Short mmCIF file of C-alpha atoms and ligand atoms in Angstrom, two decimals:
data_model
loop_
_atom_site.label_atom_id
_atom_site.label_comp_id
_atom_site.label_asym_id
_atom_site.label_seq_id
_atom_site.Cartn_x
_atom_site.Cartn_y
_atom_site.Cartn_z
CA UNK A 1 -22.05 20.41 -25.57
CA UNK A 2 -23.27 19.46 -22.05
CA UNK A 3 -24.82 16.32 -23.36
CA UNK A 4 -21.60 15.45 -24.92
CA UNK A 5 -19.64 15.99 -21.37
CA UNK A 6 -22.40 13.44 -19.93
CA UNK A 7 -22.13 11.07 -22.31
CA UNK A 8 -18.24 10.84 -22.08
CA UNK A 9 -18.89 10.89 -18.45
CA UNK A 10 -21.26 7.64 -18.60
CA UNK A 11 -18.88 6.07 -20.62
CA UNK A 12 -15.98 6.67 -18.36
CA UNK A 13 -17.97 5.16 -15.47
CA UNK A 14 -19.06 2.18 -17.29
CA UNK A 15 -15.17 1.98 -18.34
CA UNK A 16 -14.18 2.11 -14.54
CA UNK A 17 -17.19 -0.53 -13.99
CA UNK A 18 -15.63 -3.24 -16.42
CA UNK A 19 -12.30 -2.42 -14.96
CA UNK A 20 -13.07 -3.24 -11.55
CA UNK A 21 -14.76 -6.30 -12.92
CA UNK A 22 -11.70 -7.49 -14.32
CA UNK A 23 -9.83 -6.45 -11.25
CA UNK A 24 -12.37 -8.28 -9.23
CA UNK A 25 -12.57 -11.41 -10.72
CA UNK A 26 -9.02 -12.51 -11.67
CA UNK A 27 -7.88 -11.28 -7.92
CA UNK A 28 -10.25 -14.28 -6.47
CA UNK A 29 -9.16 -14.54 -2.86
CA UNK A 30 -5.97 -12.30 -2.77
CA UNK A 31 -5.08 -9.44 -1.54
CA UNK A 32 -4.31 -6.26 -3.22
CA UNK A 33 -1.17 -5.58 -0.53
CA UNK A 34 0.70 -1.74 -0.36
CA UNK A 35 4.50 -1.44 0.26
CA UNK A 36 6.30 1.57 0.69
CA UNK A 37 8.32 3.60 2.90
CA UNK A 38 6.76 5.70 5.91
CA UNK A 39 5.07 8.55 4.48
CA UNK A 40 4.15 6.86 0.76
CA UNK A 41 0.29 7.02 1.26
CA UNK A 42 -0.07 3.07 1.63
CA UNK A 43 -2.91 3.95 4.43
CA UNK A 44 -4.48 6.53 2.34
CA UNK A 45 -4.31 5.34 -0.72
CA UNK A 46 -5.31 2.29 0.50
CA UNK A 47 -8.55 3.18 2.06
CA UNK A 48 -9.63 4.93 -1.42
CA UNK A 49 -8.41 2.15 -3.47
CA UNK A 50 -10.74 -0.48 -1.38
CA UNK A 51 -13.59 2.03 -1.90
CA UNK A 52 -12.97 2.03 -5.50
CA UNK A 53 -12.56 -1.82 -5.84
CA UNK A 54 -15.41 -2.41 -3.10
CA UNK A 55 -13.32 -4.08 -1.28
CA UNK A 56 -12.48 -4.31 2.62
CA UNK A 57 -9.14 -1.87 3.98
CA UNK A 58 -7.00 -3.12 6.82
CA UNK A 59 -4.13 -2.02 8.22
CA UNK A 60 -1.75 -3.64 9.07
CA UNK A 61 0.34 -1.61 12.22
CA UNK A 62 -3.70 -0.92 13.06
CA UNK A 63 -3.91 -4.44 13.50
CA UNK A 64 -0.51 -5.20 14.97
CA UNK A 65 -1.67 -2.31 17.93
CA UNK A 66 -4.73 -3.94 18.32
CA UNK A 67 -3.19 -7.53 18.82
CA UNK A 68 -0.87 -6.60 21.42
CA UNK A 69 -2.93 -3.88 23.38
CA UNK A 70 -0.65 -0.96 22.68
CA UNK A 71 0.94 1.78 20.23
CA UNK A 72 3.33 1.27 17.56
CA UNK A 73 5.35 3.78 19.82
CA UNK A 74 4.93 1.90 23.20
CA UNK A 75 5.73 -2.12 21.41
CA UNK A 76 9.24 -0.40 20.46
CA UNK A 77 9.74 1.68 23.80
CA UNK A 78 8.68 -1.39 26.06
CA UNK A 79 10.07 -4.29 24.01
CA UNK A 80 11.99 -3.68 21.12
CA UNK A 81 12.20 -3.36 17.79
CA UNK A 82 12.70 -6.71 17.28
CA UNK A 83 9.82 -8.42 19.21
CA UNK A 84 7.45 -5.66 17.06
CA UNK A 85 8.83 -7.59 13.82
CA UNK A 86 7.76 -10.99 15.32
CA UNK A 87 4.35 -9.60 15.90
CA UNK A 88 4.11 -7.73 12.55
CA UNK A 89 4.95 -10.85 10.55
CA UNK A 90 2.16 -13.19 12.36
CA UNK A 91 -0.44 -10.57 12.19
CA UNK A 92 0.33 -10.03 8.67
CA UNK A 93 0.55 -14.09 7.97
CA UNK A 94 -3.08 -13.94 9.61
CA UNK A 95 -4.53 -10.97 7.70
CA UNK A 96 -3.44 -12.54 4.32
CA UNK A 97 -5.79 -15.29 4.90
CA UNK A 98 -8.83 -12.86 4.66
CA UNK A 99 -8.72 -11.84 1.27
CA UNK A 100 -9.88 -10.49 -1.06
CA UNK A 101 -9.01 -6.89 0.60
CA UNK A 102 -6.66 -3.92 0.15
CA UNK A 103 -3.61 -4.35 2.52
CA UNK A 104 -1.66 -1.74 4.09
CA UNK A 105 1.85 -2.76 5.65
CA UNK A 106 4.36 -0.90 7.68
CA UNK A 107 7.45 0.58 5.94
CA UNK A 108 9.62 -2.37 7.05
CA UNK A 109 7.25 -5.51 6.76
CA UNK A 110 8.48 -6.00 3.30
CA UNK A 111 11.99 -6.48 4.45
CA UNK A 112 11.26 -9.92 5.93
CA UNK A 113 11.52 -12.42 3.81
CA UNK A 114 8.84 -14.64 5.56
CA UNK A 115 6.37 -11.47 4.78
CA UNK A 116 7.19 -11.11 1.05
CA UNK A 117 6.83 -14.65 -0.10
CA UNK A 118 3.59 -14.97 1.78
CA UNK A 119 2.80 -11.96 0.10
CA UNK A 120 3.99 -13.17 -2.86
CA UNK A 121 1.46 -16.36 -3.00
CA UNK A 122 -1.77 -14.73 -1.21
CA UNK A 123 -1.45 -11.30 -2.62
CA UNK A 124 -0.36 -8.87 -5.58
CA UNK A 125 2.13 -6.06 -4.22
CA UNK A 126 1.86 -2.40 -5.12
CA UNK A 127 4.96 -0.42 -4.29
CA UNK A 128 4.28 3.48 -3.88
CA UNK A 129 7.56 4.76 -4.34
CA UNK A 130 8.39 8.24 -3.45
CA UNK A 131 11.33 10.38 -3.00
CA UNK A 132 13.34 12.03 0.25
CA UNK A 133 11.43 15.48 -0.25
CA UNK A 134 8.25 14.09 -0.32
CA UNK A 135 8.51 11.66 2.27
CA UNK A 136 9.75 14.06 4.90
CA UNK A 137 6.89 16.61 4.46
CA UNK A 138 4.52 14.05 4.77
CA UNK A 139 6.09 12.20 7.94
CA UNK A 140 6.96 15.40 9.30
CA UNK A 141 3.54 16.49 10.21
CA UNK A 142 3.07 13.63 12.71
CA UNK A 143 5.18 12.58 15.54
CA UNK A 144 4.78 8.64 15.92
CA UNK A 145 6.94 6.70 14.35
CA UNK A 146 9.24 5.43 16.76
CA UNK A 147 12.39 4.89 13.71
CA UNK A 148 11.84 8.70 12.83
CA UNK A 149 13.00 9.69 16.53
CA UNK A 150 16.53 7.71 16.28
CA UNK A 151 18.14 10.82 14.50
CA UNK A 152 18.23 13.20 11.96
CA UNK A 153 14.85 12.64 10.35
CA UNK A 154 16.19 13.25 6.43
CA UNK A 155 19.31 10.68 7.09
CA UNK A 156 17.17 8.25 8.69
CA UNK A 157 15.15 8.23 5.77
CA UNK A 158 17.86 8.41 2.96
CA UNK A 159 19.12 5.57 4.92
CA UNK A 160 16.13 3.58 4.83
CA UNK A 161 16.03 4.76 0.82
CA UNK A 162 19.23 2.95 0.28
CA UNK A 163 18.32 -0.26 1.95
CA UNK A 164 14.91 -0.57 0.97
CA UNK A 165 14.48 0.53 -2.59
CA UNK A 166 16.07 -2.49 -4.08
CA UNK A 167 14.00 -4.91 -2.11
CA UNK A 168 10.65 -3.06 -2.70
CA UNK A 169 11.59 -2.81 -6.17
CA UNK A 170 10.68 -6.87 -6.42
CA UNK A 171 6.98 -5.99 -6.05
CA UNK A 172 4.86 -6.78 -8.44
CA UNK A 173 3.80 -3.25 -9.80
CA UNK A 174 5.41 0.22 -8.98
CA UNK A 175 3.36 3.25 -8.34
CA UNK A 176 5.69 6.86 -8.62
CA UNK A 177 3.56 8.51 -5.16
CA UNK A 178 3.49 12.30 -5.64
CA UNK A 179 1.77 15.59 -5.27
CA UNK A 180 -1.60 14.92 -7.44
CA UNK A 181 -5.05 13.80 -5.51
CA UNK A 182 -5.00 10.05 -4.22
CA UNK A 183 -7.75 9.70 -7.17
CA UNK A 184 -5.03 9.86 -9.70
CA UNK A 185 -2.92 7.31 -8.04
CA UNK A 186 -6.16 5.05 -7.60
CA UNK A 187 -6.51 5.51 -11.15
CA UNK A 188 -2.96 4.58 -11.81
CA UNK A 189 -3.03 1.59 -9.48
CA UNK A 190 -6.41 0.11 -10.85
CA UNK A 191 -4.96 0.53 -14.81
CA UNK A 192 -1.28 -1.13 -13.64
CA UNK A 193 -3.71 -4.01 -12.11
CA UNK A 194 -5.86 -4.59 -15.08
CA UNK A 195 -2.90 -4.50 -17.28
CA UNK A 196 -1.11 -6.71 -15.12
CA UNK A 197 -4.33 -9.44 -14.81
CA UNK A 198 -4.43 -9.39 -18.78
CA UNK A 199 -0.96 -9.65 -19.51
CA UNK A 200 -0.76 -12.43 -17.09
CA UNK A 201 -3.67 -14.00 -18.69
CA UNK A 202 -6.19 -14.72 -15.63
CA UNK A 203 -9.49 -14.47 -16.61
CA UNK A 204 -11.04 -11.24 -17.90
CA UNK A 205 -14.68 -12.63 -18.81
C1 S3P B 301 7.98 1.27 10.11
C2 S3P B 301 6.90 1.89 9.54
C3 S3P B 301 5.66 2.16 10.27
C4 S3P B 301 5.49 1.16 11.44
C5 S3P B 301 6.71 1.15 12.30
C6 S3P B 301 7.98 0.77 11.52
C7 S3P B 301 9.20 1.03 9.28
O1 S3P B 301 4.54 2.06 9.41
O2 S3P B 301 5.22 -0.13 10.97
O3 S3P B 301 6.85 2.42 12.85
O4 S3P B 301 10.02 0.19 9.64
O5 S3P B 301 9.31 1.68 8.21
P1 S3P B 301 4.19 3.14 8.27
O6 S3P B 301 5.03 2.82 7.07
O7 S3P B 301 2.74 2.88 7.99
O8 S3P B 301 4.44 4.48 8.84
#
C-alpha cells in the first residue's frame, strides 16, 4: 500500500515537472503578471508561484518604494495619489522588460490603460478574484494602505469591487482566491497556464 502512495507520488512530481516545462518554455521572455484587488494574495501567491515555476518574484509597490526612496503610505501623504500612478506605471513599464518572472502589481495598476496593454504584449495576466468578506479580513490585519484610510473600509472596497471587476475581468485567466493553502491556488494557476499555452498552441515540446 505504501509503495503504491510513492509511486503515485513520483508520478505526480514528474506530472508537475512536465508541466512547468510546458509553462516554461512557451512563456519565453514574459512575465507571468498578478492582478487583483488589495488583499487577493497577488504578493503571496506570487512568491510561491515563482518558486514553483523557478522563476524570479518582484513586486511591484516593492519596487515603486524602492525607486522613489519612500513608503507606499508617505508617496500618497507627500505627493498624491496621482504622482504615485505616474511612478507605478514607469516602474512597471521597466520591470516588464525583465522577464521571464512572476509579477505582482498594486490593486489599481491594472486600471491604467498604458499598464494593461504593456501587460498585455510582455506578459500573461492572472486575476485572483475574491469577494468583500474575504478581502476585508485579509486587509484588515495590516494598516498601510493609504486608499483603506479614506473611509469606511467595507465601502471603500465594495466601491473599488464595482469599478474594478469589469476591467480585471479582461485578464487573461481568472483565479477564484479563497480560504484553501496558496498550494492549491498555485496548483490552479499552473493548470489554467498550461491549458491556456496548449489551447493557444505555443509550443509544448
Ligand atoms: C492600491 C493597492 C496597493 C498599492 C497602493 C494602491 C490600489 O497594492 O499599490 O496602496 O489602488 O488598490 P496592493 O494591492 O498590493 O495592496
Amino acid at each position: 500500500m505504501r509503495f503504491g502512495f510513492r509511486k503515485f507520488g513520483s508520478r505526480k512530481r514528474q506530472a508537475t515537472r512536465e508541466q512547468v516545462d510546458i509553462i516554461r518554455r512557451s512563456l519565453g521572455d514574459k512575465s507571468v503578471v498578478l492582478v487583483g484587488l488589495m488583499g487577493a494574495g497577488k504578493t503571496s501567491v506570487g512568491r510561491r508561484l515563482a518558486q514553483r515555476l523557478n522563476l524570479a518574484f518582484t513586486d511591484a509597490d516593492k519596487e515603486i518604494e524602492a525607486a522613489a526612496g519612500q513608503s507606499i503610505s508617505e508617496i500618497f501623504a507627500e505627493h498624491g495619489e496621482t504622482y504615485f500612478r505616474d511612478g507605478e506605471m514607469r516602474v512597471i513599464a521597466r520591470l516588464l522588460n525583465n522577464g521571464p518572472q512572476v509579477l505582482a502589481t498594486g490593486g489599481g495598476a491594472y486600471m491604467n490603460r498604458e499598464i494593461r496593454n504593456n501587460i498585455s504584449e510582455q506578459g500573461i495576466s492572472i486575476w485572483l478574484r475574491a469577494d468583500l468578506d474575504t478581502l476585508l479580513e485579509r486587509t484588515s490585519k495590516r494598516n498601510h494602505r493609504p486608499l483603506l484610510k479614506t473611509g469606511d473600509p467595507k465601502i471603500v472596497m465594495q466601491r473599488l469591487i464595482d469599478e474594478r471587476y469589469p476591467v480585471y475581468a479582461e485578464a487573461n485567466i481568472v483565479i477564484q482566491s479563497r480560504k484553501v493553502s496558496h498550494d492549491t491556488i498555485v496548483d490552479e494557476i499552473t493548470s489554467a497556464l498550461k491549458q491556456k499555452f496548449e489551447l493557444d498552441g505555443a509550443p509544448s515540446s
